[in-house]
């Protein structure tokens, strides 16, 4: 017969054994993490990179992200203090406002690695074009990525012609992509995910066109091979970035 006083102890032991044998998938994935002492880029390191090399690094970073091959960066006071003296990021990413698209995580980047501009619908205006020109011409970034994504609320709002405060004017920036997609043969509504995806991808293409048309600085830099300007579409379910040709 088991001593009644020992029952709580035996329950505790059983719970420990059960917990240790039932590691979640997340725990197993976390064990794949790579811990590094992240160093902030120097100007020399940034200038030595080519646009193609930066694009390759960012694609590899996304592969690590979607495979849960995490990079854990030790963001110590040393790193933060090192970053205060200047910044030499490799790239500029224009992303949607969407909280499900964490830009630095999606590319597995750290402090000082990337400029990020965010606006619902990842379109460009004067402010964002000026930010891109600063990132590339002044601060030396070698790559611009325009990143749209799946299930985008701004895209759905533009398709549905939403009228609400300042959102109405904002969505006008996305309307060209809706017009570009009118040859679609299926249902042209925000309830049709295939149509939403088509408009989102065309919105990225339109943004790329706008950058080249409205920024002589960036267009010239791209023509001279100093930078690359590329588009990508982020798939929420998988974390994959599909880069455009």
PDB file of C-alpha atoms in Angstrom:
ATOM      1  CA  UNK A   1       0.000   0.000   0.000  1.00  0.00           C
ATOM      2  CA  UNK A   2       1.285   3.473  -0.914  1.00  0.00           C
ATOM      3  CA  UNK A   3       1.757   5.910   1.929  1.00  0.00           C
ATOM      4  CA  UNK A   4      -0.830   8.701   1.522  1.00  0.00           C
ATOM      5  CA  UNK A   5       1.826  11.282   2.343  1.00  0.00           C
ATOM      6  CA  UNK A   6       3.839  10.236  -0.705  1.00  0.00           C
ATOM      7  CA  UNK A   7       0.980  10.639  -3.218  1.00  0.00           C
ATOM      8  CA  UNK A   8       1.607  14.378  -3.926  1.00  0.00           C
ATOM      9  CA  UNK A   9       5.301  13.626  -4.441  1.00  0.00           C
ATOM     10  CA  UNK A  10       4.539  10.786  -6.865  1.00  0.00           C
ATOM     11  CA  UNK A  11       2.120  13.004  -8.788  1.00  0.00           C
ATOM     12  CA  UNK A  12       4.835  15.644  -9.082  1.00  0.00           C
ATOM     13  CA  UNK A  13       7.369  13.104 -10.403  1.00  0.00           C
ATOM     14  CA  UNK A  14       4.856  11.797 -12.952  1.00  0.00           C
ATOM     15  CA  UNK A  15       4.133  15.331 -14.142  1.00  0.00           C
ATOM     16  CA  UNK A  16       7.842  16.074 -14.607  1.00  0.00           C
ATOM     17  CA  UNK A  17       8.335  12.901 -16.642  1.00  0.00           C
ATOM     18  CA  UNK A  18       5.295  13.645 -18.793  1.00  0.00           C
ATOM     19  CA  UNK A  19       6.375  17.248 -19.407  1.00  0.00           C
ATOM     20  CA  UNK A  20       9.945  16.312 -20.335  1.00  0.00           C
ATOM     21  CA  UNK A  21       8.771  13.656 -22.795  1.00  0.00           C
ATOM     22  CA  UNK A  22       6.267  15.927 -24.538  1.00  0.00           C
ATOM     23  CA  UNK A  23       8.378  18.722 -25.982  1.00  0.00           C
ATOM     24  CA  UNK A  24       6.325  20.823 -28.312  1.00  0.00           C
ATOM     25  CA  UNK A  25       7.257  21.336 -31.928  1.00  0.00           C
ATOM     26  CA  UNK A  26       8.132  24.928 -31.059  1.00  0.00           C
ATOM     27  CA  UNK A  27      10.615  23.736 -28.418  1.00  0.00           C
ATOM     28  CA  UNK A  28      12.275  21.419 -30.914  1.00  0.00           C
ATOM     29  CA  UNK A  29      12.470  24.167 -33.504  1.00  0.00           C
ATOM     30  CA  UNK A  30      13.895  26.598 -30.978  1.00  0.00           C
ATOM     31  CA  UNK A  31      16.709  24.152 -30.311  1.00  0.00           C
ATOM     32  CA  UNK A  32      17.866  24.791 -33.904  1.00  0.00           C
ATOM     33  CA  UNK A  33      18.654  28.400 -33.052  1.00  0.00           C
ATOM     34  CA  UNK A  34      22.073  29.833 -33.781  1.00  0.00           C
ATOM     35  CA  UNK A  35      23.321  32.283 -31.157  1.00  0.00           C
ATOM     36  CA  UNK A  36      25.696  34.967 -32.424  1.00  0.00           C
ATOM     37  CA  UNK A  37      27.342  38.108 -31.150  1.00  0.00           C
ATOM     38  CA  UNK A  38      25.927  40.435 -33.779  1.00  0.00           C
ATOM     39  CA  UNK A  39      28.256  43.152 -35.031  1.00  0.00           C
ATOM     40  CA  UNK A  40      27.064  46.350 -36.665  1.00  0.00           C
ATOM     41  CA  UNK A  41      28.175  46.805 -40.291  1.00  0.00           C
ATOM     42  CA  UNK A  42      31.028  49.155 -41.005  1.00  0.00           C
ATOM     43  CA  UNK A  43      31.090  51.456 -43.989  1.00  0.00           C
ATOM     44  CA  UNK A  44      33.853  49.373 -45.559  1.00  0.00           C
ATOM     45  CA  UNK A  45      31.854  46.154 -45.194  1.00  0.00           C
ATOM     46  CA  UNK A  46      28.784  47.765 -46.717  1.00  0.00           C
ATOM     47  CA  UNK A  47      30.663  49.232 -49.672  1.00  0.00           C
ATOM     48  CA  UNK A  48      32.383  45.922 -50.416  1.00  0.00           C
ATOM     49  CA  UNK A  49      29.034  44.214 -51.069  1.00  0.00           C
ATOM     50  CA  UNK A  50      27.362  44.061 -54.479  1.00  0.00           C
ATOM     51  CA  UNK A  51      23.576  44.354 -54.898  1.00  0.00           C
ATOM     52  CA  UNK A  52      23.440  40.703 -55.982  1.00  0.00           C
ATOM     53  CA  UNK A  53      25.325  39.611 -52.854  1.00  0.00           C
ATOM     54  CA  UNK A  54      22.906  41.518 -50.634  1.00  0.00           C
ATOM     55  CA  UNK A  55      19.907  39.989 -52.399  1.00  0.00           C
ATOM     56  CA  UNK A  56      21.423  36.523 -51.930  1.00  0.00           C
ATOM     57  CA  UNK A  57      21.934  37.198 -48.212  1.00  0.00           C
ATOM     58  CA  UNK A  58      18.342  38.334 -47.775  1.00  0.00           C
ATOM     59  CA  UNK A  59      16.996  35.314 -49.641  1.00  0.00           C
ATOM     60  CA  UNK A  60      19.094  33.043 -47.425  1.00  0.00           C
ATOM     61  CA  UNK A  61      17.792  34.889 -44.375  1.00  0.00           C
ATOM     62  CA  UNK A  62      14.209  34.202 -45.419  1.00  0.00           C
ATOM     63  CA  UNK A  63      15.055  30.537 -45.921  1.00  0.00           C
ATOM     64  CA  UNK A  64      16.367  30.382 -42.346  1.00  0.00           C
ATOM     65  CA  UNK A  65      13.224  32.116 -41.104  1.00  0.00           C
ATOM     66  CA  UNK A  66      10.770  29.786 -42.776  1.00  0.00           C
ATOM     67  CA  UNK A  67      12.764  26.721 -41.705  1.00  0.00           C
ATOM     68  CA  UNK A  68      12.826  27.939 -38.073  1.00  0.00           C
ATOM     69  CA  UNK A  69      16.618  28.040 -38.224  1.00  0.00           C
ATOM     70  CA  UNK A  70      16.628  31.031 -35.908  1.00  0.00           C
ATOM     71  CA  UNK A  71      19.490  33.431 -35.372  1.00  0.00           C
ATOM     72  CA  UNK A  72      19.460  34.720 -31.816  1.00  0.00           C
ATOM     73  CA  UNK A  73      21.382  37.977 -31.665  1.00  0.00           C
ATOM     74  CA  UNK A  74      22.788  39.199 -28.381  1.00  0.00           C
ATOM     75  CA  UNK A  75      21.606  42.793 -28.432  1.00  0.00           C
ATOM     76  CA  UNK A  76      23.913  43.909 -25.654  1.00  0.00           C
ATOM     77  CA  UNK A  77      24.759  47.454 -24.658  1.00  0.00           C
ATOM     78  CA  UNK A  78      27.927  47.102 -26.718  1.00  0.00           C
ATOM     79  CA  UNK A  79      25.917  46.515 -29.907  1.00  0.00           C
ATOM     80  CA  UNK A  80      23.498  49.311 -29.146  1.00  0.00           C
ATOM     81  CA  UNK A  81      26.336  51.715 -28.428  1.00  0.00           C
ATOM     82  CA  UNK A  82      28.179  50.632 -31.577  1.00  0.00           C
ATOM     83  CA  UNK A  83      25.102  51.434 -33.642  1.00  0.00           C
ATOM     84  CA  UNK A  84      24.872  54.971 -32.291  1.00  0.00           C
ATOM     85  CA  UNK A  85      28.010  56.071 -34.133  1.00  0.00           C
ATOM     86  CA  UNK A  86      26.530  55.563 -37.625  1.00  0.00           C
ATOM     87  CA  UNK A  87      24.519  53.183 -39.745  1.00  0.00           C
ATOM     88  CA  UNK A  88      25.434  51.264 -42.878  1.00  0.00           C
ATOM     89  CA  UNK A  89      22.506  48.932 -43.687  1.00  0.00           C
ATOM     90  CA  UNK A  90      22.641  46.649 -46.693  1.00  0.00           C
ATOM     91  CA  UNK A  91      19.074  47.154 -47.910  1.00  0.00           C
ATOM     92  CA  UNK A  92      15.829  49.115 -47.755  1.00  0.00           C
ATOM     93  CA  UNK A  93      12.547  47.202 -47.492  1.00  0.00           C
ATOM     94  CA  UNK A  94       9.181  48.785 -48.250  1.00  0.00           C
ATOM     95  CA  UNK A  95       6.553  46.697 -46.503  1.00  0.00           C
ATOM     96  CA  UNK A  96       2.867  46.858 -45.688  1.00  0.00           C
ATOM     97  CA  UNK A  97       1.765  48.014 -42.232  1.00  0.00           C
ATOM     98  CA  UNK A  98       0.480  44.498 -41.456  1.00  0.00           C
ATOM     99  CA  UNK A  99       1.576  43.226 -38.034  1.00  0.00           C
ATOM    100  CA  UNK A 100       1.872  39.660 -39.376  1.00  0.00           C
ATOM    101  CA  UNK A 101       4.828  40.655 -41.539  1.00  0.00           C
ATOM    102  CA  UNK A 102       7.748  41.409 -39.171  1.00  0.00           C
ATOM    103  CA  UNK A 103      10.325  42.614 -41.678  1.00  0.00           C
ATOM    104  CA  UNK A 104      13.568  42.058 -39.768  1.00  0.00           C
ATOM    105  CA  UNK A 105      12.430  38.590 -38.692  1.00  0.00           C
ATOM    106  CA  UNK A 106      11.247  37.611 -42.179  1.00  0.00           C
ATOM    107  CA  UNK A 107      14.763  38.262 -43.519  1.00  0.00           C
ATOM    108  CA  UNK A 108      16.572  37.173 -40.333  1.00  0.00           C
ATOM    109  CA  UNK A 109      18.268  40.554 -39.930  1.00  0.00           C
ATOM    110  CA  UNK A 110      19.398  42.458 -36.847  1.00  0.00           C
ATOM    111  CA  UNK A 111      20.176  45.937 -35.569  1.00  0.00           C
ATOM    112  CA  UNK A 112      21.684  48.149 -38.265  1.00  0.00           C
ATOM    113  CA  UNK A 113      21.105  45.648 -41.099  1.00  0.00           C
ATOM    114  CA  UNK A 114      18.085  47.072 -42.909  1.00  0.00           C
ATOM    115  CA  UNK A 115      16.067  50.251 -43.400  1.00  0.00           C
ATOM    116  CA  UNK A 116      12.320  49.612 -43.175  1.00  0.00           C
ATOM    117  CA  UNK A 117       9.522  51.773 -44.585  1.00  0.00           C
ATOM    118  CA  UNK A 118       5.959  50.723 -43.807  1.00  0.00           C
ATOM    119  CA  UNK A 119       2.596  51.896 -45.100  1.00  0.00           C
ATOM    120  CA  UNK A 120      -0.682  50.037 -45.561  1.00  0.00           C
ATOM    121  CA  UNK A 121      -0.536  48.651 -49.097  1.00  0.00           C
ATOM    122  CA  UNK A 122       3.244  49.136 -49.581  1.00  0.00           C
ATOM    123  CA  UNK A 123       2.871  51.959 -52.134  1.00  0.00           C
ATOM    124  CA  UNK A 124       5.232  54.900 -52.610  1.00  0.00           C
ATOM    125  CA  UNK A 125       4.667  58.600 -52.149  1.00  0.00           C
ATOM    126  CA  UNK A 126       7.059  61.538 -51.907  1.00  0.00           C
ATOM    127  CA  UNK A 127       7.990  60.748 -48.308  1.00  0.00           C
ATOM    128  CA  UNK A 128       8.795  57.113 -48.999  1.00  0.00           C
ATOM    129  CA  UNK A 129      10.693  57.933 -52.199  1.00  0.00           C
ATOM    130  CA  UNK A 130      12.757  60.435 -50.234  1.00  0.00           C
ATOM    131  CA  UNK A 131      13.404  57.794 -47.591  1.00  0.00           C
ATOM    132  CA  UNK A 132      14.580  55.356 -50.263  1.00  0.00           C
ATOM    133  CA  UNK A 133      16.855  57.976 -51.777  1.00  0.00           C
ATOM    134  CA  UNK A 134      18.345  58.621 -48.350  1.00  0.00           C
ATOM    135  CA  UNK A 135      18.792  54.897 -47.719  1.00  0.00           C
ATOM    136  CA  UNK A 136      20.604  54.277 -51.021  1.00  0.00           C
ATOM    137  CA  UNK A 137      22.228  57.515 -52.156  1.00  0.00           C
ATOM    138  CA  UNK A 138      23.190  58.905 -48.754  1.00  0.00           C
ATOM    139  CA  UNK A 139      23.511  55.875 -46.474  1.00  0.00           C
ATOM    140  CA  UNK A 140      24.796  53.403 -49.077  1.00  0.00           C
ATOM    141  CA  UNK A 141      22.175  50.609 -49.105  1.00  0.00           C
ATOM    142  CA  UNK A 142      22.550  48.330 -52.146  1.00  0.00           C
ATOM    143  CA  UNK A 143      19.063  46.863 -52.457  1.00  0.00           C
ATOM    144  CA  UNK A 144      15.420  47.962 -52.415  1.00  0.00           C
ATOM    145  CA  UNK A 145      12.775  45.285 -51.820  1.00  0.00           C
ATOM    146  CA  UNK A 146       9.098  46.101 -52.270  1.00  0.00           C
ATOM    147  CA  UNK A 147       7.215  43.446 -50.313  1.00  0.00           C
ATOM    148  CA  UNK A 148       3.512  42.747 -50.686  1.00  0.00           C
ATOM    149  CA  UNK A 149       1.752  39.957 -48.841  1.00  0.00           C
ATOM    150  CA  UNK A 150      -1.110  37.505 -48.759  1.00  0.00           C
ATOM    151  CA  UNK A 151      -4.506  38.469 -47.223  1.00  0.00           C
ATOM    152  CA  UNK A 152      -3.680  42.200 -47.338  1.00  0.00           C
ATOM    153  CA  UNK A 153      -6.426  44.328 -45.776  1.00  0.00           C
ATOM    154  CA  UNK A 154      -5.406  47.435 -47.710  1.00  0.00           C
ATOM    155  CA  UNK A 155      -5.696  45.543 -50.987  1.00  0.00           C
ATOM    156  CA  UNK A 156      -9.146  44.283 -49.997  1.00  0.00           C
ATOM    157  CA  UNK A 157     -10.161  47.812 -49.054  1.00  0.00           C
ATOM    158  CA  UNK A 158      -9.072  49.146 -52.442  1.00  0.00           C
ATOM    159  CA  UNK A 159     -10.972  46.364 -54.235  1.00  0.00           C
ATOM    160  CA  UNK A 160     -14.118  47.149 -52.224  1.00  0.00           C
ATOM    161  CA  UNK A 161     -13.690  50.909 -52.706  1.00  0.00           C
ATOM    162  CA  UNK A 162     -13.867  51.544 -48.954  1.00  0.00           C
ATOM    163  CA  UNK A 163     -14.809  55.077 -47.867  1.00  0.00           C
ATOM    164  CA  UNK A 164     -13.602  55.914 -44.361  1.00  0.00           C
ATOM    165  CA  UNK A 165     -11.774  59.034 -43.232  1.00  0.00           C
ATOM    166  CA  UNK A 166      -8.200  59.321 -44.492  1.00  0.00           C
ATOM    167  CA  UNK A 167      -8.280  55.667 -45.510  1.00  0.00           C
ATOM    168  CA  UNK A 168     -10.278  56.725 -48.586  1.00  0.00           C
ATOM    169  CA  UNK A 169      -7.436  58.872 -49.950  1.00  0.00           C
ATOM    170  CA  UNK A 170      -4.792  56.328 -48.948  1.00  0.00           C
ATOM    171  CA  UNK A 171      -6.481  53.550 -50.908  1.00  0.00           C
ATOM    172  CA  UNK A 172      -6.365  55.645 -54.078  1.00  0.00           C
ATOM    173  CA  UNK A 173      -2.669  54.759 -54.242  1.00  0.00           C
ATOM    174  CA  UNK A 174      -3.617  51.103 -54.680  1.00  0.00           C
ATOM    175  CA  UNK A 175      -6.375  51.617 -57.251  1.00  0.00           C
ATOM    176  CA  UNK A 176      -3.943  51.357 -60.228  1.00  0.00           C
ATOM    177  CA  UNK A 177      -3.273  47.740 -59.219  1.00  0.00           C
ATOM    178  CA  UNK A 178      -7.013  47.032 -59.158  1.00  0.00           C
ATOM    179  CA  UNK A 179      -7.305  48.442 -62.679  1.00  0.00           C
ATOM    180  CA  UNK A 180      -4.307  46.369 -63.798  1.00  0.00           C
ATOM    181  CA  UNK A 181      -6.184  43.253 -62.680  1.00  0.00           C
ATOM    182  CA  UNK A 182      -9.473  43.789 -64.517  1.00  0.00           C
ATOM    183  CA  UNK A 183      -8.717  41.098 -67.108  1.00  0.00           C
ATOM    184  CA  UNK A 184      -9.152  38.500 -64.358  1.00  0.00           C
ATOM    185  CA  UNK A 185     -11.951  36.150 -65.439  1.00  0.00           C
ATOM    186  CA  UNK A 186     -13.213  35.129 -61.988  1.00  0.00           C
ATOM    187  CA  UNK A 187     -15.059  37.044 -59.287  1.00  0.00           C
ATOM    188  CA  UNK A 188     -13.465  40.458 -58.787  1.00  0.00           C
ATOM    189  CA  UNK A 189     -14.138  40.915 -55.083  1.00  0.00           C
ATOM    190  CA  UNK A 190     -12.254  40.873 -51.803  1.00  0.00           C
ATOM    191  CA  UNK A 191     -13.938  37.559 -50.976  1.00  0.00           C
ATOM    192  CA  UNK A 192     -12.048  35.867 -53.805  1.00  0.00           C
ATOM    193  CA  UNK A 193      -8.563  35.209 -52.445  1.00  0.00           C
ATOM    194  CA  UNK A 194      -7.159  34.461 -55.907  1.00  0.00           C
ATOM    195  CA  UNK A 195      -8.199  37.926 -57.094  1.00  0.00           C
ATOM    196  CA  UNK A 196      -6.854  39.564 -53.921  1.00  0.00           C
ATOM    197  CA  UNK A 197      -3.518  37.849 -54.510  1.00  0.00           C
ATOM    198  CA  UNK A 198      -3.417  39.013 -58.141  1.00  0.00           C
ATOM    199  CA  UNK A 199      -4.100  42.618 -57.131  1.00  0.00           C
ATOM    200  CA  UNK A 200      -1.489  42.422 -54.352  1.00  0.00           C
ATOM    201  CA  UNK A 201       1.165  41.188 -56.764  1.00  0.00           C
ATOM    202  CA  UNK A 202       0.203  43.812 -59.360  1.00  0.00           C
ATOM    203  CA  UNK A 203       0.411  46.421 -56.615  1.00  0.00           C
ATOM    204  CA  UNK A 204       4.045  45.450 -56.028  1.00  0.00           C
ATOM    205  CA  UNK A 205       4.707  45.713 -59.767  1.00  0.00           C
ATOM    206  CA  UNK A 206       3.054  49.119 -59.888  1.00  0.00           C
ATOM    207  CA  UNK A 207       5.137  50.304 -56.936  1.00  0.00           C
ATOM    208  CA  UNK A 208       8.328  49.209 -58.700  1.00  0.00           C
ATOM    209  CA  UNK A 209       7.234  51.177 -61.768  1.00  0.00           C
ATOM    210  CA  UNK A 210       6.463  54.230 -59.630  1.00  0.00           C
ATOM    211  CA  UNK A 211       9.886  54.134 -57.967  1.00  0.00           C
ATOM    212  CA  UNK A 212      11.677  54.110 -61.308  1.00  0.00           C
ATOM    213  CA  UNK A 213       9.389  56.730 -62.838  1.00  0.00           C
ATOM    214  CA  UNK A 214       9.388  59.193 -59.945  1.00  0.00           C
ATOM    215  CA  UNK A 215      12.931  58.947 -58.593  1.00  0.00           C
ATOM    216  CA  UNK A 216      15.647  59.900 -61.040  1.00  0.00           C
ATOM    217  CA  UNK A 217      18.222  59.214 -58.335  1.00  0.00           C
ATOM    218  CA  UNK A 218      17.152  55.613 -57.791  1.00  0.00           C
ATOM    219  CA  UNK A 219      16.552  54.935 -61.473  1.00  0.00           C
ATOM    220  CA  UNK A 220      20.037  56.151 -62.345  1.00  0.00           C
ATOM    221  CA  UNK A 221      21.619  54.155 -59.532  1.00  0.00           C
ATOM    222  CA  UNK A 222      19.879  51.019 -60.775  1.00  0.00           C
ATOM    223  CA  UNK A 223      20.933  51.659 -64.376  1.00  0.00           C
ATOM    224  CA  UNK A 224      24.544  52.077 -63.197  1.00  0.00           C
ATOM    225  CA  UNK A 225      24.436  48.806 -61.246  1.00  0.00           C
ATOM    226  CA  UNK A 226      24.835  50.536 -57.887  1.00  0.00           C
ATOM    227  CA  UNK A 227      21.576  49.115 -56.533  1.00  0.00           C
ATOM    228  CA  UNK A 228      18.909  46.544 -57.360  1.00  0.00           C
ATOM    229  CA  UNK A 229      15.171  47.220 -57.063  1.00  0.00           C
ATOM    230  CA  UNK A 230      13.124  44.027 -56.703  1.00  0.00           C
ATOM    231  CA  UNK A 231       9.634  42.899 -55.730  1.00  0.00           C
ATOM    232  CA  UNK A 232       8.535  40.062 -53.483  1.00  0.00           C
ATOM    233  CA  UNK A 233       5.298  38.499 -52.242  1.00  0.00           C
ATOM    234  CA  UNK A 234       5.101  37.138 -48.688  1.00  0.00           C
ATOM    235  CA  UNK A 235       3.015  34.020 -48.018  1.00  0.00           C
ATOM    236  CA  UNK A 236       1.605  34.172 -44.494  1.00  0.00           C
ATOM    237  CA  UNK A 237       1.001  30.427 -44.088  1.00  0.00           C
ATOM    238  CA  UNK A 238       4.567  29.382 -44.868  1.00  0.00           C
ATOM    239  CA  UNK A 239       6.734  32.459 -44.272  1.00  0.00           C
ATOM    240  CA  UNK A 240       8.041  32.138 -47.834  1.00  0.00           C
ATOM    241  CA  UNK A 241       9.024  35.160 -49.888  1.00  0.00           C
ATOM    242  CA  UNK A 242       8.345  34.709 -53.584  1.00  0.00           C
ATOM    243  CA  UNK A 243      10.653  37.073 -55.472  1.00  0.00           C
ATOM    244  CA  UNK A 244       9.560  38.502 -58.812  1.00  0.00           C
ATOM    245  CA  UNK A 245      11.656  38.133 -61.940  1.00  0.00           C
TER     246      UNK A 245
END
